[in-house]
Amino acid sequence: MFTIDKETFKRDYLKKFLELHGRELEEGTDHHKYEALGSLVRDYVAKAWIETNKRYKATGEKQVYYFSMEFLLGRLLGNSLLNLGIRDICKEALFELDIDLDQLENFEQDQGLGNGGLGRLAACFLDSMASLNIPGNGCGIRYKYGFFEQKIINGSQIEAPDYWLREGNVWEIKKPDKSEIVKFGGEVRMEEVNGKLNCTHINYEPVLAVPYDTPIVGYENDVVNNLRLWSAEPVSNEFDFSSFSRGDFLKAIEYKNSVEAISHVLYPDDTFYEGKILRLKQQYFFVSAGIQSIIRNFKDNGGDLSNLDEKIAIHINDTHPTLAIPEIMRILMDEEGMSWEDAWRITTNTVSYTNHTILAEALEKWQADLFKKLLPRIYMIVEEINRRFCQELWNKYIGQWDKISNMSIIGDGFVRMAHLAIVGSHSVNGVAKLHTEILKKQEMKDFYYLYPRKFNNKTNGITHRRWLIKSNPELTKLLNETIGTSWIKHPTDLENFTKFADNTEVREELARIKNNNKKKLAKIIKDAQGIAVDPNSMFDVQVKRIHAYKRQSLNCLRIMDLYNKLVENPNLDIVPRTFIFAGKAAPGYYLAKKTIELINAVADKVNNDKRIKDKIKVVYMENYRVSLAESIIPATDLSEQISTTTKEASGTSNMKFMMNGALTIATLDGANVEIRDEVGDDNIIIFGLTEREVLEYYQRGGYSSWDTCNNDPRLRRVTQDIINGYYSPDKERFKTFYEHLLTYNDEFFVLKDFDSYLNAQAKADELYRDIHKWQRMAAINIAHSGIFSSDRTIQEYATGIWGSGYLYKNL
Ligand code: 26Q
């Protein structure tokens, strides 16, 4: 294992600083200091990185490639130090150089190449694969601009570009010699040579895919895996590209711009699919580059392509990388001369697919004519996959034309990516029990009947190294002192903490730690927005993407109701609360942006109303991102997981909160169900419609939000307050928001769940008044959070889907 002593580290650091900046430490800025440290850590990692690669080559172990449009890594310095096992030594050594490591870590820009849950999950998985010694590689896009930076100006979201590379990126290494060429457009020429059909792609536009590699350090195990992100560049002038040779300058510039557009920016929509051709280009770009490099590398190492599926597993994170399926087919057939049947067997055995959503509006489908024009050869292959698939259906479902046309991969002029992903892979999984069940019995029912054995559940997880050890050092210390350190390698050992739930001293210590974390967050809030919040109030937190189904609106309405009650009776005996929101809205999502505005309008009014004596405060924190989450989550008392039942596939912040000792108020949606199963009904606050009720309303109707509202004076009042100028002089400002609830019958049952939610909140109040009761519940939540480590999830993927890793080999 990597070790270093303090003195050597200091020497290395000072040397590095001088080399990099050409000046002495005293003359450097904090950013200089951060850069020198990052760069030194990367040097330390480099050796193990190379060794890991050599070892994988020597053992010929099965390699996993996790393909994802998004990797939301956040900051790397602190976690790399932690995983290397040298964070404490570094901290001491730097302290002696008058440098505060924690502060230095704040100078690292988040690597924000993802929208939210799906992207962060990919990042947690990389951490777990490395820590479990699984040969796992990430493959994605090196966007020049990550997820936009959010500013809240006059209560509204304003988007600014996230130019995260401005000050360089010490973690990545560009590998131009490992570039690949990706081909767009053009035509396919078919020729028969010696009785075999040959395909040649001509007149295409070539794009150079250049890889940048980032080391992923495993936890104290000398493993360093690789994340490879591809950047699009024009191919050099030497390439036979006729417009260049004619000296057509403008064409050349146009070409350059269109190429660079491919890896220019991350699309900021997470649940709304938009059929933008550039997005399809992005997908094929990184998928083709990734698959080509995997196969090239495999052959270079003497691999035999006929058993590719025994040596390589390719996982696709949602349907975004589905083109991996026809791309592998293309290479195996057109370039390696394999038969369709062999290529198909190998491809489907290699690829596996995770679904992350059942929202119909998020299902990817591409207009077939655009698809064909952009990717002519790939389209031919998809057509042939579909022809054979429909043949299979015809034989099985004789005369059931509707069913067949519903299941078809190409239909109504569109290529349906989820259908392609299911047909072309050997495993389809959902991300929580309920979600997988809904896929099987509703959304993907026909496919489930056809291929029952492909479907399986893999409940999401989070890396406890970032989300507990790194972000909550005091809680980590308490755990180590009470139950020892075995939980770090075996997170389910956290269960041993159960017996301390009744220990008064431990409960008080838990309360003290929470209070400390809250003080730190209070300072961040004060510094950022000048609002003073009381660390002794309950921190009631909802942080996630803003979406109607996640129901920030429900949270907001009950705050409005509570505010009304306090105005009416300033002496009302309630637990003082600080309501914290954070999250970004997709730039084109009007209702979500209005929700942000409404919350801010409510915050403005509530925070400035002297009558209510600071009993409640509302804070909207700007620019939610991984590093901010690391400050918010350990400081949370109450975790809001209040989506409309059936809509949230899993959720992952719910797991992060419980691991940090927050109690959860939740609907039985997504992984909240598993959390409830783990901690028991007594240690979570559940409310709202059940799955069955929601599905019934959707199928049979029978819900009138208008009636629900009229029958509840509290609701009548708060909904009127949205449009009567109470929160904004402009009565039109929140009209759409109001209409969504009342004119369009409240698609997400906000008003329907209001009463039950308020009762649940009253229960939370009651529990919070008894600090021992509350901390006992917090302790039980922590004790049962181990199963939500992504180490468990990754072990399940490795043994159940990929057939890789140590555990698999020792089965
Ligand atoms: C698709 C096509 C065009 C443009 C954008 C997209 C797109 C991009 C991102 C569609 C979806 C996403 C992201 C989805 C996502 O984050 N889903 C979340 O995944 C988490 C991890 O499994 C779950 O915990 C959440 O419940 C789920 O909402």
Coordinates of N, CA, C and O and ligand atoms in Angstrom, one line a residue, residues 70 115-118 121 267 269-274 279 320 356 364 431 460 549-550 648-652, ligand 1:
E70 N -22.7 11.0 -18.6 CA -22.5 11.9 -17.5 C -21.6 11.3 -16.4 O -21.9 10.1 -16.1
N115 N -25.9 16.0 -14.8 CA -27.1 16.7 -14.4 C -27.5 16.5 -12.9 O -28.0 17.4 -12.3
G116 N -27.4 15.3 -12.5 CA -27.9 15.0 -11.2 C -27.7 13.5 -10.9 O -26.6 13.0 -11.0
G117 N -28.8 12.8 -10.4 CA -28.7 11.5 -9.9 C -27.9 10.5 -10.8 O -27.0 9.8 -10.3
L118 N -28.3 10.5 -12.1 CA -27.6 9.5 -13.0 C -26.1 9.7 -13.1 O -25.3 8.7 -13.1
L121 N -24.4 8.9 -9.7 CA -24.4 7.4 -9.6 C -23.2 6.9 -10.3 O -22.4 6.0 -9.8
Y267 N -25.9 18.7 -22.1 CA -27.3 19.1 -22.2 C -27.9 19.1 -20.8 O -27.7 18.1 -20.0
D269 N -30.9 19.0 -19.6 CA -32.2 18.5 -19.3 C -32.1 17.1 -18.7 O -31.4 16.3 -19.3
D270 N -32.7 16.8 -17.6 CA -32.5 15.5 -17.0 C -33.8 14.6 -17.2 O -33.7 13.4 -17.2
T271 N -34.9 15.2 -17.4 CA -36.1 14.4 -17.6 C -36.9 14.7 -18.8 O -37.9 14.1 -19.0
F272 N -36.4 15.6 -19.6 CA -37.2 15.9 -20.7 C -36.3 15.7 -22.0 O -35.3 16.3 -22.2
Y273 N -36.8 14.7 -22.8 CA -36.0 14.4 -23.9 C -36.3 15.4 -25.1 O -37.4 15.7 -25.4
E274 N -35.2 15.8 -25.7 CA -35.4 16.8 -26.8 C -34.6 16.1 -28.0 O -33.5 15.7 -27.8
R279 N -27.3 16.1 -30.0 CA -27.2 15.2 -28.9 C -27.0 13.8 -29.4 O -26.2 13.0 -28.8
H320 N -28.8 6.4 -23.2 CA -28.0 7.4 -23.9 C -26.8 6.8 -24.7 O -26.5 7.2 -25.8
H356 N -33.3 4.3 -15.8 CA -33.4 5.2 -14.7 C -34.7 6.0 -14.6 O -34.8 6.9 -13.7
E364 N -36.2 8.1 -24.8 CA -35.5 8.6 -26.0 C -36.0 8.0 -27.3 O -36.0 6.7 -27.4
V431 N -33.5 0.6 -10.8 CA -32.6 1.1 -9.8 C -33.2 1.1 -8.4 O -32.5 1.5 -7.4
N460 N -29.9 1.2 -6.1 CA -28.8 2.2 -6.1 C -28.0 2.2 -4.8 O -28.5 1.7 -3.8
Y549 N -42.6 16.5 -10.5 CA -42.9 15.3 -9.8 C -42.1 15.2 -8.4 O -42.5 14.4 -7.6
K550 N -41.1 15.9 -8.3 CA -40.3 15.9 -7.0 C -41.0 16.7 -5.9 O -40.7 16.7 -4.7
E648 N -40.3 8.7 -8.8 CA -38.9 8.8 -8.6 C -38.3 7.3 -8.7 O -38.6 6.5 -7.8
A649 N -37.5 7.1 -9.7 CA -37.0 5.7 -9.9 C -36.3 5.2 -8.6 O -36.6 4.1 -8.2
S650 N -35.4 6.0 -8.1 CA -34.8 5.5 -6.8 C -34.6 6.7 -5.9 O -35.0 6.8 -4.8
G651 N -33.8 7.7 -6.4 CA -33.3 8.8 -5.5 C -32.1 8.2 -4.9 O -31.9 7.0 -4.6
T652 N -31.1 9.1 -4.6 CA -29.9 8.7 -4.0 C -29.5 9.6 -2.8 O -28.8 9.2 -1.9
Ligands
26Q1 C1 -32.0 12.5 -22.5 C2 -32.1 12.9 -23.9 C3 -31.8 14.1 -24.3 C4 -31.3 15.0 -23.3 C5 -31.2 14.6 -22.0 C6 -31.5 13.4 -21.6 C7 -31.4 13.0 -20.2 C8 -30.2 13.3 -19.4 C9 -30.1 13.0 -18.1 C10 -32.3 12.2 -19.6 C11 -32.2 11.8 -18.3 C12 -31.1 12.2 -17.5 C13 -30.9 11.9 -16.1 C14 -31.8 11.1 -15.4 C15 -31.6 10.9 -14.0 O1 -30.7 11.5 -13.3 N1 -32.4 10.0 -13.4 C16 -32.2 9.7 -12.0 O2 -31.3 8.6 -11.8 C17 -31.0 8.4 -10.5 C18 -30.0 7.3 -10.5 O3 -30.5 6.1 -10.8 C19 -32.3 8.0 -9.7 O4 -31.9 7.9 -8.4 C20 -33.3 9.1 -9.9 O5 -34.5 8.6 -9.3 C21 -33.6 9.3 -11.3 O6 -34.5 10.4 -11.5

